[in-house]
Short mmCIF file of C-alpha atoms in Angstrom, two decimals:
data_model
loop_
_atom_site.label_atom_id
_atom_site.label_comp_id
_atom_site.label_asym_id
_atom_site.label_seq_id
_atom_site.Cartn_x
_atom_site.Cartn_y
_atom_site.Cartn_z
CA MET P 423 -4.70 -42.09 8.98
CA SER P 424 -1.20 -40.60 9.10
CA THR P 425 0.20 -38.89 12.19
CA PRO P 426 2.00 -35.58 11.54
CA ALA P 427 5.08 -34.48 13.47
CA VAL P 428 3.11 -31.54 14.93
CA THR P 429 -0.44 -30.67 15.92
CA ALA P 430 -2.34 -28.01 13.99
CA THR P 431 -4.85 -25.29 14.70
CA VAL P 432 -6.63 -24.45 11.42
CA VAL P 433 -7.89 -20.87 11.20
CA ILE P 434 -10.54 -19.46 8.85
CA CYS P 435 -11.08 -15.70 9.14
CA VAL P 436 -14.47 -14.44 7.91
CA TYR P 437 -16.08 -11.02 7.60
CA THR P 438 -19.25 -11.08 5.44
CA GLU P 439 -22.39 -13.24 5.13
CA LYS P 440 -22.14 -12.80 1.36
CA ARG P 441 -19.51 -15.54 1.47
CA TRP P 442 -21.56 -17.92 3.60
CA GLY P 443 -21.50 -20.72 1.02
CA ASP P 444 -17.74 -20.34 0.72
CA ILE P 445 -17.29 -20.37 4.50
CA VAL P 446 -19.25 -23.60 4.87
CA ALA P 447 -17.26 -25.19 2.05
CA ALA P 448 -13.97 -24.14 3.68
CA VAL P 449 -14.95 -25.64 7.05
CA ASP P 450 -16.15 -28.83 5.35
CA SER P 451 -12.88 -29.18 3.45
CA VAL P 452 -10.89 -29.03 6.70
CA ALA P 453 -13.12 -31.64 8.34
CA ALA P 454 -12.62 -33.97 5.36
CA GLN P 455 -8.81 -34.09 5.66
CA ASP P 456 -7.07 -37.41 6.33
CA VAL P 457 -5.16 -35.69 9.14
CA THR P 458 -7.36 -34.36 11.91
CA ALA P 459 -6.59 -30.85 13.13
CA ALA P 460 -6.25 -30.34 16.87
CA GLU P 461 -8.88 -27.65 16.47
CA THR P 462 -10.54 -25.43 13.87
CA LEU P 463 -11.13 -21.76 14.65
CA VAL P 464 -13.49 -19.47 12.74
CA ILE P 465 -12.70 -15.85 13.57
CA VAL P 466 -15.44 -13.34 12.72
CA ASP P 467 -14.29 -9.81 11.92
CA HIS P 468 -16.60 -7.35 13.70
CA ASN P 469 -19.89 -8.68 12.27
CA ALA P 470 -22.44 -9.58 14.96
CA ALA P 471 -24.94 -11.20 12.58
CA LEU P 472 -22.28 -13.40 10.99
CA LEU P 473 -20.88 -14.30 14.42
CA SER P 474 -24.27 -15.52 15.59
CA ARG P 475 -24.89 -17.47 12.39
CA ALA P 476 -21.47 -19.11 12.46
CA GLN P 477 -21.76 -20.06 16.12
CA GLU P 478 -25.12 -21.69 15.46
CA ALA P 479 -23.85 -23.57 12.40
CA PHE P 480 -20.39 -24.68 13.53
CA THR P 481 -20.20 -24.95 17.31
CA THR P 482 -22.06 -28.25 17.36
CA ARG P 483 -19.45 -29.59 14.93
CA GLY P 484 -16.61 -28.89 17.34
CA VAL P 485 -15.48 -25.68 15.62
CA ARG P 486 -14.62 -22.74 17.87
CA VAL P 487 -16.21 -19.51 16.60
CA LEU P 488 -14.78 -16.32 18.08
CA PRO P 489 -15.05 -12.58 17.41
CA ASN P 490 -12.00 -10.58 16.30
CA ALA P 491 -10.62 -9.14 19.53
CA HIS P 492 -8.25 -6.76 17.75
CA LYS P 493 -8.35 -4.01 15.17
CA GLN P 494 -10.82 -4.59 12.34
CA GLY P 495 -9.23 -6.36 9.41
CA LEU P 496 -7.65 -9.64 8.41
CA SER P 497 -4.49 -9.11 10.42
CA GLY P 498 -6.43 -8.40 13.58
CA ALA P 499 -8.54 -11.52 13.06
CA ARG P 500 -5.44 -13.62 12.51
CA ASN P 501 -3.82 -12.22 15.64
CA THR P 502 -6.95 -13.15 17.59
CA ALA P 503 -6.57 -16.72 16.34
CA VAL P 504 -2.88 -16.86 17.22
CA ALA P 505 -3.66 -15.84 20.80
CA GLU P 506 -6.29 -18.61 21.08
CA ALA P 507 -4.49 -21.40 19.21
CA THR P 508 -3.38 -24.54 21.04
CA GLY P 509 -1.73 -26.42 18.16
CA ASP P 510 2.01 -26.50 17.57
CA VAL P 511 1.36 -24.99 14.13
CA VAL P 512 -1.19 -22.33 13.19
CA VAL P 513 -2.62 -22.93 9.70
CA PHE P 514 -4.48 -20.21 7.79
CA LEU P 515 -7.06 -20.97 5.09
CA ASP P 516 -8.98 -18.19 3.32
CA ASP P 517 -12.75 -18.09 3.74
CA ASP P 518 -13.25 -18.41 -0.04
CA ALA P 519 -10.83 -21.33 -0.44
CA THR P 520 -11.36 -25.08 -0.14
CA ALA P 521 -8.63 -27.56 0.71
CA ARG P 522 -8.05 -30.57 -1.52
CA PRO P 523 -7.58 -34.06 -0.05
CA GLY P 524 -4.14 -34.46 1.50
CA TRP P 525 -3.70 -30.70 1.98
CA LEU P 526 -3.14 -30.66 5.72
CA ALA P 527 -0.84 -33.68 5.75
CA ALA P 528 1.33 -32.13 3.03
CA LEU P 529 1.43 -28.77 4.83
CA LEU P 530 2.52 -30.32 8.13
CA ALA P 531 5.06 -32.85 6.84
CA PRO P 532 8.00 -30.38 6.46
CA TYR P 533 7.78 -29.53 10.16
CA SER P 534 9.62 -32.78 10.93
CA ASP P 535 12.66 -30.55 10.28
CA PRO P 536 13.02 -28.38 13.40
CA THR P 537 14.50 -25.51 11.37
CA VAL P 538 11.26 -25.14 9.36
CA ALA P 539 9.36 -22.20 10.82
CA ALA P 540 6.63 -21.77 8.19
CA VAL P 541 5.11 -23.74 5.31
CA GLY P 542 2.78 -22.60 2.54
CA GLY P 543 1.13 -24.31 -0.38
CA VAL P 544 -0.47 -23.83 -3.78
CA ALA P 545 -3.68 -21.89 -4.44
CA HIS P 546 -5.36 -22.53 -7.80
CA PRO P 547 -7.88 -19.93 -8.99
CA ARG P 548 -11.43 -20.99 -9.73
CA TRP P 549 -12.58 -18.42 -12.26
CA PRO P 550 -16.10 -16.99 -12.62
CA ALA P 551 -17.91 -17.75 -15.87
CA ARG P 552 -18.11 -14.07 -16.78
CA GLY P 553 -14.90 -12.44 -17.88
CA VAL P 554 -13.24 -15.65 -19.07
CA ARG P 555 -12.38 -15.76 -22.76
CA ALA P 556 -14.07 -18.43 -24.87
CA GLY P 557 -12.32 -21.80 -25.02
CA THR P 558 -10.13 -21.15 -21.97
CA ALA P 559 -10.32 -21.30 -18.20
CA ARG P 560 -8.59 -17.94 -17.78
CA PRO P 561 -9.60 -14.25 -18.18
CA HIS P 562 -7.86 -11.83 -20.58
CA VAL P 563 -6.61 -9.62 -17.77
CA LEU P 564 -4.76 -12.46 -15.99
CA PRO P 565 -2.88 -14.26 -18.77
CA GLY P 566 -0.93 -17.52 -18.56
CA ALA P 567 1.05 -19.84 -20.81
CA ASP P 568 -1.58 -22.61 -20.61
CA PRO P 569 -4.95 -20.80 -20.45
CA GLY P 570 -7.01 -23.95 -20.96
CA ASN P 571 -5.57 -25.70 -17.89
CA GLY P 572 -7.40 -24.80 -14.70
CA ASP P 573 -4.42 -25.79 -12.56
CA ALA P 574 -1.85 -23.85 -14.58
CA THR P 575 -0.41 -20.60 -13.25
CA GLY P 576 -0.34 -17.12 -14.73
CA GLU P 577 2.14 -14.33 -14.23
CA LEU P 578 -0.41 -12.06 -12.54
CA ASP P 579 -2.30 -14.62 -10.46
CA TRP P 580 -0.94 -13.01 -7.28
CA ILE P 581 -3.48 -10.27 -7.96
CA VAL P 582 -6.25 -12.71 -6.97
CA GLY P 583 -4.23 -14.27 -4.15
CA CYS P 584 -3.16 -17.38 -6.05
CA THR P 585 0.06 -19.15 -6.97
CA TYR P 586 1.67 -17.47 -9.97
CA THR P 587 4.26 -18.19 -12.63
CA GLY P 588 7.71 -17.76 -11.15
CA GLN P 589 7.05 -19.67 -7.95
CA PRO P 590 8.70 -23.09 -7.51
CA THR P 591 7.02 -26.25 -8.79
CA GLU P 592 8.74 -28.50 -6.25
CA GLN P 593 9.31 -28.11 -2.52
CA ALA P 594 11.70 -25.20 -2.00
CA GLU P 595 12.69 -22.49 0.43
CA VAL P 596 11.09 -19.11 -0.31
CA ARG P 597 11.21 -15.61 1.10
CA ASN P 598 7.54 -15.43 2.07
CA LEU P 599 4.24 -17.28 1.89
CA MET P 600 0.86 -16.28 0.45
CA GLY P 601 -1.98 -15.77 2.90
CA CYS P 602 -4.58 -17.99 1.25
CA ASN P 603 -2.74 -21.18 2.23
CA MET P 604 0.00 -20.85 4.84
CA SER P 605 1.13 -21.98 8.29
CA PHE P 606 3.59 -20.98 11.03
CA ARG P 607 4.94 -22.60 14.15
CA ARG P 608 3.09 -20.98 17.03
CA ASP P 609 6.32 -20.07 18.81
CA VAL P 610 7.31 -17.84 15.86
CA PHE P 611 4.58 -15.42 16.91
CA GLU P 612 5.77 -15.55 20.51
CA ARG P 613 9.26 -14.64 19.36
CA VAL P 614 8.56 -11.89 16.81
CA GLY P 615 4.96 -10.77 17.35
CA GLY P 616 1.92 -11.19 15.13
CA PHE P 617 0.70 -9.73 11.86
CA ALA P 618 1.07 -5.97 11.40
CA GLU P 619 -2.51 -4.72 11.68
CA ASP P 620 -1.83 -1.44 9.92
CA ILE P 621 -1.20 -3.18 6.58
CA GLY P 622 -3.72 -6.04 6.75
CA ARG P 623 -6.83 -6.18 4.57
CA ILE P 624 -10.02 -4.57 5.83
CA GLY P 625 -13.18 -5.60 3.98
CA LYS P 626 -12.72 -5.06 0.26
CA ASN P 627 -9.64 -2.88 0.70
CA PRO P 628 -6.92 -4.89 -1.09
CA LEU P 629 -4.02 -3.37 0.84
CA GLY P 630 -1.92 -6.26 2.13
CA CYS P 631 1.57 -7.80 2.19
CA GLU P 632 1.27 -8.50 5.91
CA GLU P 633 2.36 -12.10 5.27
CA THR P 634 5.45 -10.92 3.41
CA GLU P 635 6.37 -8.54 6.21
CA LEU P 636 5.93 -11.20 8.90
CA CYS P 637 8.07 -13.75 7.05
CA ILE P 638 10.87 -11.24 6.53
CA ARG P 639 10.66 -9.98 10.10
CA ALA P 640 10.84 -13.53 11.44
CA ARG P 641 13.88 -14.42 9.35
CA GLN P 642 15.65 -11.22 10.42
CA ALA P 643 14.82 -11.73 14.10
CA TYR P 644 16.12 -15.30 14.20
CA ARG P 645 19.21 -14.35 12.21
CA ARG P 646 20.10 -11.65 14.73
CA VAL P 647 20.44 -14.27 17.46
CA GLY P 648 22.34 -16.67 15.22
CA GLU P 649 19.47 -19.07 14.44
CA LYS P 650 18.59 -20.27 10.95
CA ILE P 651 14.97 -20.82 10.01
CA ARG P 652 13.46 -22.09 6.78
CA ILE P 653 10.26 -20.89 5.13
CA VAL P 654 9.09 -23.63 2.80
CA PHE P 655 6.79 -23.73 -0.22
CA GLU P 656 5.13 -27.17 -0.55
CA PRO P 657 3.28 -27.61 -3.88
CA ARG P 658 1.51 -30.78 -2.70
CA ALA P 659 -0.55 -28.73 -0.23
CA ILE P 660 -3.26 -27.49 -2.59
CA VAL P 661 -6.35 -25.36 -2.17
CA ASP P 662 -8.86 -24.05 -4.70
CA HIS P 663 -9.46 -20.31 -4.36
CA ARG P 664 -12.71 -18.88 -5.72
CA VAL P 665 -12.28 -15.68 -7.73
CA SER P 666 -15.28 -13.35 -7.75
CA GLU P 667 -16.42 -11.61 -10.94
CA ASP P 668 -15.24 -8.17 -9.83
CA ARG P 669 -11.65 -9.45 -9.55
CA VAL P 670 -11.28 -10.21 -13.26
CA GLU P 671 -12.07 -6.64 -14.25
CA TRP P 672 -9.59 -3.96 -15.30
CA ALA P 673 -10.61 -1.76 -12.38
CA TYR P 674 -9.59 -4.41 -9.86
CA LEU P 675 -6.33 -5.09 -11.72
CA ARG P 676 -5.39 -1.43 -11.40
CA ARG P 677 -6.57 -1.06 -7.81
CA ARG P 678 -4.89 -4.23 -6.59
CA SER P 679 -1.63 -3.42 -8.37
CA TRP P 680 -1.60 0.09 -6.90
CA ALA P 681 -2.24 -1.36 -3.44
CA GLU P 682 0.59 -3.88 -3.92
CA GLY P 683 2.97 -1.03 -4.62
CA LEU P 684 1.81 0.92 -1.56
CA SER P 685 2.10 -2.21 0.56
CA LYS P 686 5.62 -2.96 -0.65
CA ALA P 687 6.62 0.59 0.25
CA ALA P 688 5.24 0.09 3.76
CA VAL P 689 7.05 -3.23 4.12
CA SER P 690 10.28 -1.63 2.86
CA ALA P 691 9.98 1.02 5.55
CA LEU P 692 9.55 -1.64 8.23
CA VAL P 693 12.11 -4.28 7.28
CA GLY P 694 14.42 -2.55 4.79
CA SER P 695 14.28 -2.43 0.99
CA ASP P 696 16.91 -5.14 0.44
CA ASP P 697 14.74 -7.86 1.97
CA ALA P 698 11.41 -6.32 0.97
CA LEU P 699 12.26 -6.12 -2.75
CA SER P 700 14.88 -8.85 -3.17
CA THR P 701 12.69 -11.15 -5.26
CA GLU P 702 10.56 -8.54 -7.01
CA ARG P 703 13.57 -7.39 -9.03
CA SER P 704 13.99 -10.84 -10.60
CA TYR P 705 10.24 -11.14 -11.20
CA VAL P 706 10.11 -7.80 -13.02
CA ALA P 707 13.27 -8.44 -15.02
CA LYS P 708 12.51 -11.99 -16.16
CA VAL P 709 8.94 -13.23 -15.59
CA LEU P 710 6.94 -10.21 -16.81
CA PRO P 711 8.90 -9.54 -20.04
CA THR P 712 8.51 -13.22 -20.98
CA ALA P 713 4.74 -12.93 -20.50
CA VAL P 714 4.46 -9.79 -22.60
CA LEU P 715 6.45 -11.28 -25.48
CA ARG P 716 4.43 -14.51 -25.40
CA GLU P 717 1.09 -12.72 -25.49
CA LEU P 718 2.22 -10.44 -28.32
CA ARG P 719 3.45 -13.41 -30.38
CA GLN P 720 0.02 -14.99 -29.90
CA ARG P 721 -1.63 -11.68 -30.83
CA ASN P 722 -3.24 -11.39 -27.41
CA VAL P 723 -2.72 -7.63 -27.26
CA VAL P 724 -5.21 -7.18 -24.42
CA SER P 725 -3.39 -9.72 -22.24
CA ALA P 726 0.00 -8.16 -22.99
CA ALA P 727 -1.44 -4.78 -22.05
CA ALA P 728 -2.69 -6.23 -18.75
CA VAL P 729 0.84 -7.25 -17.75
CA VAL P 730 2.20 -3.80 -18.60
CA THR P 731 -0.69 -2.13 -16.76
CA ALA P 732 -0.11 -4.20 -13.62
CA LEU P 733 3.57 -3.30 -13.59
CA ALA P 734 2.88 0.38 -14.20
CA TRP P 735 0.28 0.69 -11.43
CA THR P 736 2.38 -1.30 -8.97
CA SER P 737 5.37 0.93 -9.66
CA ALA P 738 3.24 4.05 -9.27
CA GLY P 739 1.83 2.80 -5.97
CA PHE P 740 5.31 2.05 -4.69
CA LEU P 741 6.57 5.51 -5.61
CA ARG P 742 3.55 7.07 -3.91
CA GLY P 743 4.21 4.97 -0.81
CA LYS P 744 7.81 6.19 -0.63
CA LEU P 745 6.75 9.83 -0.32
CA PRO P 746 7.24 11.40 3.12
CA GLY P 747 4.45 10.50 5.50
CA ALA P 748 2.80 7.92 3.25
CA THR P 749 3.50 5.03 5.62
CA ALA P 750 4.21 6.96 8.80
CA GLY P 751 1.31 5.33 10.66
CA VAL P 752 2.43 1.75 10.08
CA ARG P 753 3.56 0.01 13.25
CA LEU P 754 4.66 -3.50 14.11
CA PRO P 755 2.95 -5.62 16.79
CA ALA P 756 4.44 -6.40 20.18
CA ALA P 757 6.49 -9.50 20.90
CA GLN P 758 7.95 -10.96 24.06
CA SER P 759 11.69 -10.85 24.66
CA ASP P 760 13.49 -13.80 26.18
CA SER P 761 13.39 -12.02 29.52
CA GLY P 762 9.65 -11.44 29.26
CA ALA P 763 9.91 -7.73 28.56
CA ARG P 764 7.39 -6.35 26.10
CA ILE P 765 8.99 -5.12 22.87
CA ASP P 766 7.26 -2.70 20.52
CA THR P 767 8.64 -2.12 17.04
CA ALA P 768 7.73 1.23 15.51
CA GLN P 769 8.77 3.35 12.55
CA SER P 770 10.55 6.62 13.04
CA ASP P 771 9.97 9.66 10.86
CA SER P 772 13.44 9.23 9.36
CA GLY P 773 12.66 5.71 8.18
CA ALA P 774 14.82 3.92 10.79
CA ARG P 775 13.16 1.08 12.66
CA ILE P 776 13.06 1.70 16.39
CA ASP P 777 12.60 -1.00 19.03
CA THR P 778 11.13 0.26 22.29
CA ALA P 779 11.57 -2.20 25.15
CA ARG P 780 9.68 -1.75 28.38
CA SER P 781 11.29 -3.26 31.44
CA ASP P 782 9.30 -4.60 34.34
CA SER P 783 9.84 -1.27 36.08
CA GLY P 784 8.28 0.57 33.14
CA ALA P 785 11.48 2.26 31.97
CA ARG P 786 11.81 2.78 28.20
CA VAL P 787 14.92 1.63 26.38
CA ASP P 788 15.22 2.66 22.71
CA THR P 789 17.58 0.87 20.36
CA ALA P 790 17.82 1.26 16.59
CA ARG P 791 18.48 -1.85 14.56
CA GLU P 792 18.93 -2.84 10.97
CA GLY P 793 18.48 -6.23 9.32
CA ALA P 794 20.92 -7.72 6.85
CA PRO P 795 19.45 -8.72 3.50
CA ALA P 796 18.38 -12.31 2.90
CA ALA P 797 18.90 -14.29 -0.29
CA PRO P 798 15.83 -16.51 -0.80
CA ALA P 799 15.91 -19.26 -3.37
CA HIS P 800 12.72 -18.37 -5.23
CA PRO P 801 10.58 -15.29 -5.88
CA ASN P 802 7.33 -14.76 -4.02
CA VAL P 803 5.66 -11.46 -4.75
CA GLY P 804 2.15 -11.03 -3.52
CA GLY P 805 0.88 -11.25 0.02
#
């Protein structure tokens, strides 16, 4: 058994008993890794029945099962886990994903480089039988260049939280990670705060991008004090992500794309549009047109229309999110300054980001700040 450079707390956030089979499979996949996690946490999001069931099933296996101590939603559950974690690295695995052999070892290996602050891996979709076109492993509404290959990517796979065409195929530095399969050094949260709970998913609400916002915020915060950090995509760290039947329907495509646009608008308001949209421009200009032309050449008109629809609804959601007041309630979580003072990051009505520091005496000190744009090596769109 190999020994990683760091210890890991693996976190699985859960919210509904309807995914019980998935939850058990996720926990089992962590236990089967050739690298043993320091601990596994199952965080239950405001569901008393599920909390009781999970405690009964997993506590005897050494898994810590805890209720979400924060605001309802995925971000609140993740922040609960961060506060409880003891590992050097906090690893997040979705409740409907299972890790392949070697996943944890591959995810932790890059941390031998002290400048690596976060590492994410690949998520391959596991499609439902319904909605998939005959002779392929892929639905019409989520096209790809190799539809018969279950491990191949598609241009719109970010819609179902999976690795998509345009992401690197070898280890590379990226702007942000995807939430299904990601990890952060624990001290990153101590430095910059946790996940923004106002943009995290709640139940079936697909509003997200909290991972994107955290990655950008971390890079900006370290840069301001002259420190370089790396956020790494490691394709050898692989999970299989189950896609439910409702997520291969046109209605979900439209809803999720609209929510992506709204989320990107919220992230832009928090961290600035240069960083928030730096990779989306390349994705829209190069990846999507290639997909449309390919599907039209193959006479897959429905699939070509799906790409255009996703772009249209995402753009519409973004424009809606830029209207006055649309993201006024979005706030960032608190962090600790080097002196121990509590720092709250909020959003002003004018769109400027305001840091409010509270000294030990309780006095408020307001300072406006702006982050310089980053130039990541590869695109990473969905959160």
